[in-house]
mmCIF file of C-alpha atoms in Angstrom:
data_model
loop_
_atom_site.group_PDB
_atom_site.id
_atom_site.type_symbol
_atom_site.label_atom_id
_atom_site.label_comp_id
_atom_site.label_asym_id
_atom_site.label_seq_id
_atom_site.Cartn_x
_atom_site.Cartn_y
_atom_site.Cartn_z
ATOM 1 C CA MET Z 209 -29.373 5.011 -11.114
ATOM 2 C CA SER Z 210 -25.490 6.421 -10.462
ATOM 3 C CA SER Z 211 -22.524 5.508 -10.394
ATOM 4 C CA ALA Z 212 -21.378 6.335 -6.582
ATOM 5 C CA THR Z 213 -25.201 4.668 -5.420
ATOM 6 C CA ARG Z 214 -24.104 1.512 -8.077
ATOM 7 C CA LYS Z 215 -20.588 0.972 -6.122
ATOM 8 C CA ARG Z 216 -22.733 1.582 -2.810
ATOM 9 C CA ARG Z 217 -25.382 -1.770 -3.312
ATOM 10 C CA ASN Z 218 -22.346 -3.706 -5.497
ATOM 11 C CA ARG Z 219 -20.199 -3.065 -2.594
ATOM 12 C CA PRO Z 220 -18.765 -6.576 -2.115
ATOM 13 C CA ARG Z 221 -17.556 -9.025 1.255
ATOM 14 C CA THR Z 222 -14.664 -10.817 1.868
ATOM 15 C CA THR Z 223 -14.392 -13.791 2.735
ATOM 16 C CA ARG Z 224 -11.647 -13.875 5.424
ATOM 17 C CA SER Z 225 -10.734 -11.539 8.083
ATOM 18 C CA PRO Z 226 -8.649 -8.516 7.885
ATOM 19 C CA ASP Z 227 -7.360 -9.453 10.870
ATOM 20 C CA ALA Z 228 -5.657 -12.932 9.613
ATOM 21 C CA PRO Z 229 -1.593 -13.434 9.336
ATOM 22 C CA LEU Z 230 -0.769 -12.072 5.835
ATOM 23 C CA LYS Z 231 0.864 -15.351 3.888
ATOM 24 C CA LEU Z 232 3.226 -13.388 1.845
ATOM 25 C CA ALA Z 233 6.220 -14.727 0.325
ATOM 26 C CA ILE Z 234 9.112 -13.014 -1.153
ATOM 27 C CA VAL Z 235 10.239 -14.355 -5.137
ATOM 28 C CA GLY Z 236 12.554 -13.568 -7.913
ATOM 29 C CA ARG Z 237 15.418 -14.361 -9.539
ATOM 30 C CA PRO Z 238 19.074 -14.937 -7.549
ATOM 31 C CA ASN Z 239 20.737 -12.042 -5.736
ATOM 32 C CA ALA Z 240 17.858 -9.702 -6.056
ATOM 33 C CA GLY Z 241 17.723 -8.766 -2.998
ATOM 34 C CA LYS Z 242 14.982 -11.292 -1.025
ATOM 35 C CA SER Z 243 16.759 -11.271 2.504
ATOM 36 C CA THR Z 244 17.872 -8.300 2.351
ATOM 37 C CA LEU Z 245 14.078 -6.671 1.868
ATOM 38 C CA VAL Z 246 13.105 -9.228 4.337
ATOM 39 C CA ASN Z 247 15.484 -8.497 7.173
ATOM 40 C CA ARG Z 248 14.713 -5.047 6.903
ATOM 41 C CA LEU Z 249 10.627 -5.528 6.638
ATOM 42 C CA LEU Z 250 11.626 -7.566 10.167
ATOM 43 C CA ASP Z 251 14.409 -4.853 11.535
ATOM 44 C CA GLU Z 252 16.917 -7.817 12.905
ATOM 45 C CA ASP Z 253 19.132 -9.323 10.235
ATOM 46 C CA ARG Z 254 17.616 -12.850 10.496
ATOM 47 C CA MET Z 255 18.897 -13.981 6.696
ATOM 48 C CA ILE Z 256 22.078 -14.777 5.849
ATOM 49 C CA THR Z 257 22.922 -12.347 2.787
ATOM 50 C CA GLY Z 258 25.395 -12.226 0.271
ATOM 51 C CA PRO Z 259 26.671 -11.178 -2.847
ATOM 52 C CA GLU Z 260 26.649 -14.345 -3.549
ATOM 53 C CA ALA Z 261 24.088 -15.546 -5.237
ATOM 54 C CA GLY Z 262 21.928 -18.977 -4.022
ATOM 55 C CA ILE Z 263 23.074 -18.101 -0.454
ATOM 56 C CA THR Z 264 19.474 -18.488 0.094
ATOM 57 C CA ARG Z 265 18.068 -22.472 -0.389
ATOM 58 C CA ASP Z 266 15.165 -22.810 1.659
ATOM 59 C CA SER Z 267 12.584 -21.340 2.178
ATOM 60 C CA ILE Z 268 11.852 -19.740 5.629
ATOM 61 C CA SER Z 269 8.611 -18.366 7.637
ATOM 62 C CA VAL Z 270 8.623 -15.923 10.147
ATOM 63 C CA ASP Z 271 5.622 -14.809 11.429
ATOM 64 C CA TRP Z 272 5.985 -10.294 12.321
ATOM 65 C CA GLU Z 273 3.614 -7.859 12.572
ATOM 66 C CA TRP Z 274 3.455 -4.813 10.644
ATOM 67 C CA GLU Z 275 2.492 -1.712 11.894
ATOM 68 C CA ASP Z 276 0.787 0.797 9.467
ATOM 69 C CA LEU Z 277 1.366 4.374 8.756
ATOM 70 C CA GLU Z 278 -1.785 5.224 11.004
ATOM 71 C CA GLY Z 279 0.062 2.949 14.119
ATOM 72 C CA ILE Z 280 -2.183 -0.711 13.553
ATOM 73 C CA LYS Z 281 -0.035 -3.249 13.704
ATOM 74 C CA ARG Z 282 -0.732 -6.293 11.547
ATOM 75 C CA LYS Z 283 0.026 -9.599 11.093
ATOM 76 C CA VAL Z 284 2.415 -11.212 8.799
ATOM 77 C CA ARG Z 285 3.193 -14.435 7.870
ATOM 78 C CA LEU Z 286 6.711 -13.294 5.554
ATOM 79 C CA ILE Z 287 8.433 -16.184 3.806
ATOM 80 C CA ASP Z 288 11.928 -16.525 2.031
ATOM 81 C CA THR Z 289 12.878 -17.981 -0.696
ATOM 82 C CA ALA Z 290 15.188 -19.232 -2.889
ATOM 83 C CA GLY Z 291 16.528 -17.745 -5.646
ATOM 84 C CA MET Z 292 14.323 -19.411 -9.554
ATOM 85 C CA ARG Z 293 17.778 -19.068 -11.630
ATOM 86 C CA LYS Z 294 16.492 -20.335 -16.172
ATOM 87 C CA ARG Z 295 15.319 -24.302 -15.822
ATOM 88 C CA ALA Z 296 18.859 -24.870 -18.771
ATOM 89 C CA LYS Z 297 21.161 -22.900 -15.827
ATOM 90 C CA ILE Z 298 19.818 -25.422 -13.021
ATOM 91 C CA GLU Z 299 22.342 -27.677 -12.220
ATOM 92 C CA GLU Z 300 22.939 -29.056 -9.114
ATOM 93 C CA LYS Z 301 20.138 -31.559 -7.322
ATOM 94 C CA LEU Z 302 19.944 -29.453 -4.310
ATOM 95 C CA GLU Z 303 19.077 -26.196 -6.079
ATOM 96 C CA LYS Z 304 16.594 -27.949 -7.327
ATOM 97 C CA LEU Z 305 15.199 -29.015 -4.639
ATOM 98 C CA SER Z 306 15.303 -25.125 -3.271
ATOM 99 C CA VAL Z 307 13.602 -23.460 -6.568
ATOM 100 C CA MET Z 308 10.646 -26.907 -5.396
ATOM 101 C CA ASP Z 309 10.671 -25.438 -2.392
ATOM 102 C CA ALA Z 310 10.042 -22.398 -3.341
ATOM 103 C CA MET Z 311 7.358 -22.842 -5.523
ATOM 104 C CA ARG Z 312 5.629 -24.816 -2.772
ATOM 105 C CA ALA Z 313 6.369 -21.207 -0.677
ATOM 106 C CA VAL Z 314 3.825 -19.787 -3.426
ATOM 107 C CA ASP Z 315 1.729 -22.547 -3.450
ATOM 108 C CA PHE Z 316 1.114 -21.351 0.517
ATOM 109 C CA ALA Z 317 0.987 -17.278 -0.039
ATOM 110 C CA GLU Z 318 -1.789 -15.655 -0.267
ATOM 111 C CA VAL Z 319 0.576 -12.151 -1.976
ATOM 112 C CA VAL Z 320 3.246 -13.411 -3.894
ATOM 113 C CA VAL Z 321 5.474 -9.851 -4.160
ATOM 114 C CA LEU Z 322 8.425 -10.779 -7.425
ATOM 115 C CA LEU Z 323 11.231 -9.140 -6.751
ATOM 116 C CA LEU Z 324 13.328 -7.547 -9.831
ATOM 117 C CA ASP Z 325 17.129 -6.512 -9.288
ATOM 118 C CA ALA Z 326 16.106 -2.596 -10.438
ATOM 119 C CA THR Z 327 19.882 -2.679 -11.716
ATOM 120 C CA ARG Z 328 19.672 -4.927 -14.117
ATOM 121 C CA GLY Z 329 15.562 -4.593 -15.424
ATOM 122 C CA LEU Z 330 12.895 -6.830 -16.059
ATOM 123 C CA GLU Z 331 14.528 -9.914 -18.130
ATOM 124 C CA VAL Z 332 12.272 -12.967 -19.899
ATOM 125 C CA GLN Z 333 12.604 -15.727 -16.415
ATOM 126 C CA ASP Z 334 11.499 -12.376 -14.148
ATOM 127 C CA LEU Z 335 7.747 -12.763 -16.959
ATOM 128 C CA LYS Z 336 8.282 -16.905 -16.355
ATOM 129 C CA ILE Z 337 7.925 -16.416 -12.268
ATOM 130 C CA ALA Z 338 5.192 -13.899 -12.766
ATOM 131 C CA ASP Z 339 3.610 -15.877 -14.858
ATOM 132 C CA ARG Z 340 3.668 -18.942 -12.697
ATOM 133 C CA VAL Z 341 2.012 -17.312 -9.542
ATOM 134 C CA LEU Z 342 -0.511 -16.302 -11.615
ATOM 135 C CA GLN Z 343 -1.400 -19.874 -13.183
ATOM 136 C CA GLU Z 344 -1.437 -20.687 -9.385
ATOM 137 C CA GLY Z 345 -4.757 -17.823 -8.608
ATOM 138 C CA ARG Z 346 -2.034 -15.971 -6.195
ATOM 139 C CA ALA Z 347 -2.221 -12.538 -6.265
ATOM 140 C CA LEU Z 348 0.865 -11.127 -7.589
ATOM 141 C CA VAL Z 349 2.975 -8.018 -6.928
ATOM 142 C CA ILE Z 350 5.954 -6.549 -8.575
ATOM 143 C CA ALA Z 351 9.348 -4.143 -6.585
ATOM 144 C CA LEU Z 352 11.805 -3.154 -8.078
ATOM 145 C CA ASN Z 353 14.629 -3.095 -5.656
ATOM 146 C CA LYS Z 354 17.529 -1.156 -5.062
ATOM 147 C CA TRP Z 355 16.159 1.698 -6.589
ATOM 148 C CA ASP Z 356 18.407 4.615 -4.179
ATOM 149 C CA VAL Z 357 20.956 3.265 -7.978
ATOM 150 C CA ALA Z 358 19.340 2.041 -10.425
ATOM 151 C CA GLU Z 359 20.039 4.825 -13.443
ATOM 152 C CA ASN Z 360 17.623 6.473 -15.457
ATOM 153 C CA ALA Z 361 14.900 5.190 -13.157
ATOM 154 C CA SER Z 362 12.002 7.245 -15.051
ATOM 155 C CA SER Z 363 12.785 5.423 -18.362
ATOM 156 C CA LEU Z 364 13.635 2.187 -17.127
ATOM 157 C CA PHE Z 365 9.870 1.989 -14.671
ATOM 158 C CA ASN Z 366 7.774 3.250 -17.682
ATOM 159 C CA GLY Z 367 9.586 0.022 -19.860
ATOM 160 C CA VAL Z 368 9.900 -2.812 -16.992
ATOM 161 C CA LYS Z 369 5.853 -1.185 -16.989
ATOM 162 C CA SER Z 370 5.140 -1.634 -20.200
ATOM 163 C CA ALA Z 371 7.028 -4.619 -20.824
ATOM 164 C CA LEU Z 372 4.799 -5.958 -17.737
ATOM 165 C CA ASP Z 373 1.818 -5.288 -19.371
ATOM 166 C CA GLU Z 374 2.204 -6.651 -22.851
ATOM 167 C CA GLY Z 375 3.908 -9.900 -21.080
ATOM 168 C CA LEU Z 376 1.328 -10.281 -19.054
ATOM 169 C CA ALA Z 377 -1.454 -10.374 -21.014
ATOM 170 C CA GLN Z 378 -3.842 -12.322 -19.191
ATOM 171 C CA VAL Z 379 -3.531 -9.870 -16.556
ATOM 172 C CA LYS Z 380 -3.349 -5.932 -16.944
ATOM 173 C CA GLY Z 381 -1.816 -3.754 -14.678
ATOM 174 C CA VAL Z 382 0.111 -5.754 -11.495
ATOM 175 C CA PRO Z 383 0.900 -3.562 -9.077
ATOM 176 C CA LEU Z 384 4.831 -2.191 -9.941
ATOM 177 C CA LEU Z 385 6.628 -0.483 -7.005
ATOM 178 C CA THR Z 386 9.965 0.586 -6.650
ATOM 179 C CA VAL Z 387 11.744 -0.560 -3.055
ATOM 180 C CA SER Z 388 15.172 -0.311 -1.514
ATOM 181 C CA ALA Z 389 15.858 -3.043 0.853
ATOM 182 C CA GLU Z 390 18.991 -1.433 2.001
ATOM 183 C CA THR Z 391 17.417 1.545 2.538
ATOM 184 C CA GLY Z 392 14.043 0.725 3.797
ATOM 185 C CA LYS Z 393 12.622 3.109 1.312
ATOM 186 C CA GLY Z 394 9.498 2.038 -0.410
ATOM 187 C CA LEU Z 395 8.645 -0.455 2.068
ATOM 188 C CA ASP Z 396 5.033 0.724 3.665
ATOM 189 C CA MET Z 397 3.840 1.180 0.865
ATOM 190 C CA LEU Z 398 4.869 -2.575 -0.732
ATOM 191 C CA MET Z 399 3.510 -3.699 2.788
ATOM 192 C CA LYS Z 400 0.480 -1.614 1.811
ATOM 193 C CA VAL Z 401 0.092 -2.145 -1.351
ATOM 194 C CA ALA Z 402 0.095 -6.010 -0.568
ATOM 195 C CA PHE Z 403 -2.613 -5.712 2.423
ATOM 196 C CA GLU Z 404 -4.985 -4.319 0.073
ATOM 197 C CA THR Z 405 -4.360 -7.030 -3.133
ATOM 198 C CA ARG Z 406 -5.198 -9.708 -0.378
ATOM 199 C CA GLU Z 407 -8.561 -8.009 0.351
ATOM 200 C CA ALA Z 408 -9.249 -8.198 -3.474
ATOM 201 C CA TRP Z 409 -8.622 -11.558 -3.944
ATOM 202 C CA SER Z 410 -10.675 -13.144 -1.324
ATOM 203 C CA ARG Z 411 -13.560 -10.865 -2.322
ATOM 204 C CA ARG Z 412 -16.454 -12.843 -2.895
ATOM 205 C CA ILE Z 413 -19.981 -10.941 -4.738
ATOM 206 C CA SER Z 414 -23.670 -11.945 -3.965
ATOM 207 C CA THR Z 415 -25.205 -13.631 -7.014
ATOM 208 C CA GLY Z 416 -27.705 -10.058 -7.195
ATOM 209 C CA GLN Z 417 -25.026 -8.098 -7.257
ATOM 210 C CA LEU Z 418 -23.187 -10.129 -10.349
ATOM 211 C CA ASN Z 419 -26.814 -10.594 -12.278
ATOM 212 C CA ARG Z 420 -27.560 -6.846 -11.814
ATOM 213 C CA TRP Z 421 -23.751 -6.228 -13.905
ATOM 214 C CA PHE Z 422 -24.735 -9.081 -15.652
ATOM 215 C CA GLU Z 423 -27.923 -7.485 -16.965
ATOM 216 C CA ARG Z 424 -25.346 -4.302 -18.155
ATOM 217 C CA ALA Z 425 -22.722 -6.174 -19.402
ATOM 218 C CA ILE Z 426 -24.135 -7.958 -21.682
ATOM 219 C CA GLU Z 427 -26.837 -5.212 -22.856
ATOM 220 C CA ALA Z 428 -23.819 -3.386 -23.720
ATOM 221 C CA ASN Z 429 -21.904 -6.224 -25.617
ATOM 222 C CA PRO Z 430 -24.513 -8.729 -27.073
ATOM 223 C CA PRO Z 431 -22.724 -12.223 -27.390
ATOM 224 C CA PRO Z 432 -21.833 -12.940 -30.927
ATOM 225 C CA ALA Z 433 -23.258 -15.944 -32.542
ATOM 226 C CA PRO Z 434 -21.204 -18.305 -34.270
ATOM 227 C CA GLY Z 435 -21.875 -19.878 -37.445
ATOM 228 C CA GLY Z 436 -25.495 -18.243 -37.098
ATOM 229 C CA LYS Z 437 -26.089 -20.246 -33.257
ATOM 230 C CA ARG Z 438 -27.742 -17.984 -31.124
ATOM 231 C CA ILE Z 439 -25.887 -17.822 -27.756
ATOM 232 C CA LYS Z 440 -28.030 -17.216 -24.188
ATOM 233 C CA PRO Z 441 -26.308 -16.748 -21.449
ATOM 234 C CA ARG Z 442 -28.735 -17.185 -18.313
ATOM 235 C CA TYR Z 443 -26.820 -15.869 -15.101
ATOM 236 C CA VAL Z 444 -23.514 -15.788 -13.501
ATOM 237 C CA THR Z 445 -22.836 -16.867 -9.894
ATOM 238 C CA GLN Z 446 -19.274 -17.388 -8.385
ATOM 239 C CA ASN Z 447 -18.328 -20.736 -6.792
ATOM 240 C CA LYS Z 448 -15.340 -19.056 -4.589
ATOM 241 C CA ALA Z 449 -12.708 -17.138 -4.088
ATOM 242 C CA ARG Z 450 -9.145 -16.128 -3.505
ATOM 243 C CA PRO Z 451 -8.929 -16.244 -6.288
ATOM 244 C CA PRO Z 452 -12.535 -14.666 -7.550
ATOM 245 C CA SER Z 453 -13.883 -17.172 -9.803
ATOM 246 C CA PHE Z 454 -17.098 -16.913 -11.463
ATOM 247 C CA ILE Z 455 -19.664 -19.748 -13.273
ATOM 248 C CA LEU Z 456 -21.824 -18.818 -16.112
ATOM 249 C CA PHE Z 457 -24.522 -20.714 -17.323
ATOM 250 C CA GLY Z 458 -26.694 -20.545 -20.076
ATOM 251 C CA THR Z 459 -27.029 -22.268 -23.464
ATOM 252 C CA ARG Z 460 -24.295 -22.932 -25.817
ATOM 253 C CA VAL Z 461 -22.098 -20.416 -23.523
ATOM 254 C CA ASP Z 462 -19.849 -23.036 -24.233
ATOM 255 C CA LEU Z 463 -18.968 -21.532 -27.578
ATOM 256 C CA LEU Z 464 -18.656 -18.368 -26.305
ATOM 257 C CA PRO Z 465 -15.435 -16.571 -28.401
ATOM 258 C CA VAL Z 466 -12.376 -16.612 -25.515
ATOM 259 C CA SER Z 467 -11.894 -12.542 -26.940
ATOM 260 C CA TYR Z 468 -15.896 -11.960 -25.470
ATOM 261 C CA GLN Z 469 -14.869 -14.131 -22.940
ATOM 262 C CA ARG Z 470 -11.431 -11.665 -21.250
ATOM 263 C CA TYR Z 471 -14.503 -9.062 -21.824
ATOM 264 C CA LEU Z 472 -17.037 -9.978 -19.494
ATOM 265 C CA ILE Z 473 -13.832 -10.840 -16.909
ATOM 266 C CA ASN Z 474 -12.469 -6.947 -17.793
ATOM 267 C CA SER Z 475 -15.389 -5.834 -16.962
ATOM 268 C CA LEU Z 476 -15.634 -7.830 -14.182
ATOM 269 C CA ARG Z 477 -12.865 -6.480 -12.455
ATOM 270 C CA LYS Z 478 -13.852 -2.976 -13.678
ATOM 271 C CA GLU Z 479 -16.778 -3.673 -11.810
ATOM 272 C CA PHE Z 480 -15.962 -4.605 -8.240
ATOM 273 C CA ASP Z 481 -12.487 -2.814 -8.017
ATOM 274 C CA PHE Z 482 -10.542 -6.221 -8.370
ATOM 275 C CA GLY Z 483 -6.904 -5.217 -9.865
ATOM 276 C CA ALA Z 484 -5.075 -7.565 -10.962
ATOM 277 C CA VAL Z 485 -5.697 -10.175 -9.164
ATOM 278 C CA PRO Z 486 -6.967 -13.404 -11.353
ATOM 279 C CA VAL Z 487 -10.145 -13.960 -11.827
ATOM 280 C CA ARG Z 488 -11.311 -17.089 -13.525
ATOM 281 C CA LEU Z 489 -14.967 -17.682 -15.277
ATOM 282 C CA THR Z 490 -16.026 -20.762 -16.607
ATOM 283 C CA LEU Z 491 -18.298 -21.499 -18.924
ATOM 284 C CA ARG Z 492 -21.462 -24.798 -18.608
ATOM 285 C CA ALA Z 493 -23.664 -25.311 -21.016
ATOM 286 C CA PRO Z 494 -26.739 -27.874 -20.789
ATOM 287 C CA LYS Z 495 -25.544 -31.079 -22.545
ATOM 288 C CA ASN Z 496 -27.390 -31.635 -25.307
ATOM 289 C CA PRO Z 497 -28.959 -35.103 -24.900
ATOM 290 C CA PHE Z 498 -29.048 -35.537 -28.452
ATOM 291 C CA ASP Z 499 -25.021 -34.698 -29.049
ATOM 292 C CA HIS Z 500 -23.843 -38.054 -27.595
ATOM 293 C CA ASP Z 501 -23.758 -41.267 -29.586
ATOM 294 C CA LYS Z 502 -26.683 -43.513 -29.921
ATOM 295 C CA LYS Z 503 -26.194 -46.919 -29.228
ATOM 296 C CA GLY Z 504 -28.159 -49.918 -30.024
ATOM 297 C CA GLY Z 505 -29.034 -47.498 -33.663
#
């Protein structure tokens, strides 16, 4: 079977209408330009902005329509959030509540845009925020803001991309875009990628499609036999989407090394075009009746 034919047969479906509003949260460190970005998208000064960090204290939700390059209007629920500082720098009780409110906004969102300040580059706190978003199972897009005033742009972009690949080992290739909230440059591309990322995040694959892929993946790279014990994977099914989550059934599959689980997840991503959205794999082996302690001797 040709690769093109296989892709047509494996064409997945999504669990949510593409006409449903995109729940999009904007997060990042203080003064990254989150409120300025929201104002530019809305084309009005809805959010208060200024040079001082911490002006936004509460998450603010705004219903909006984005018109794509083909003139199609797409519904969006934009969520602006308070800046997330390092824990040691969160001193005021009000600011602690603001950060908690921002994390609730992440929980509510489908896609989260982590906004970076290009004049400051990538910092450890950015990676912590990104990791938290992925742990919550949300789709992540990263945008370098203030690109219109960035210095050494090419080396900056490549440096940030390399640092993200290294710092976010659980998900490679998170979309990295360059934008300017001040001028509006790159914002249409940002929205386009956000909608595409939600589509992948909402994708559902049939059991038949999954197991045709699974047979090929096992044949190409058979599972190991730790301690001489043969592992017998049987089949895979998707138990939910948003994020895409799968269960692998079989004998002793709970003994599969993390490296082999990563192989399966990466193969899944490639086969079904999940991109960099979180993909979860649960291992389920039948219980061995001889493993539990027998009572009464």
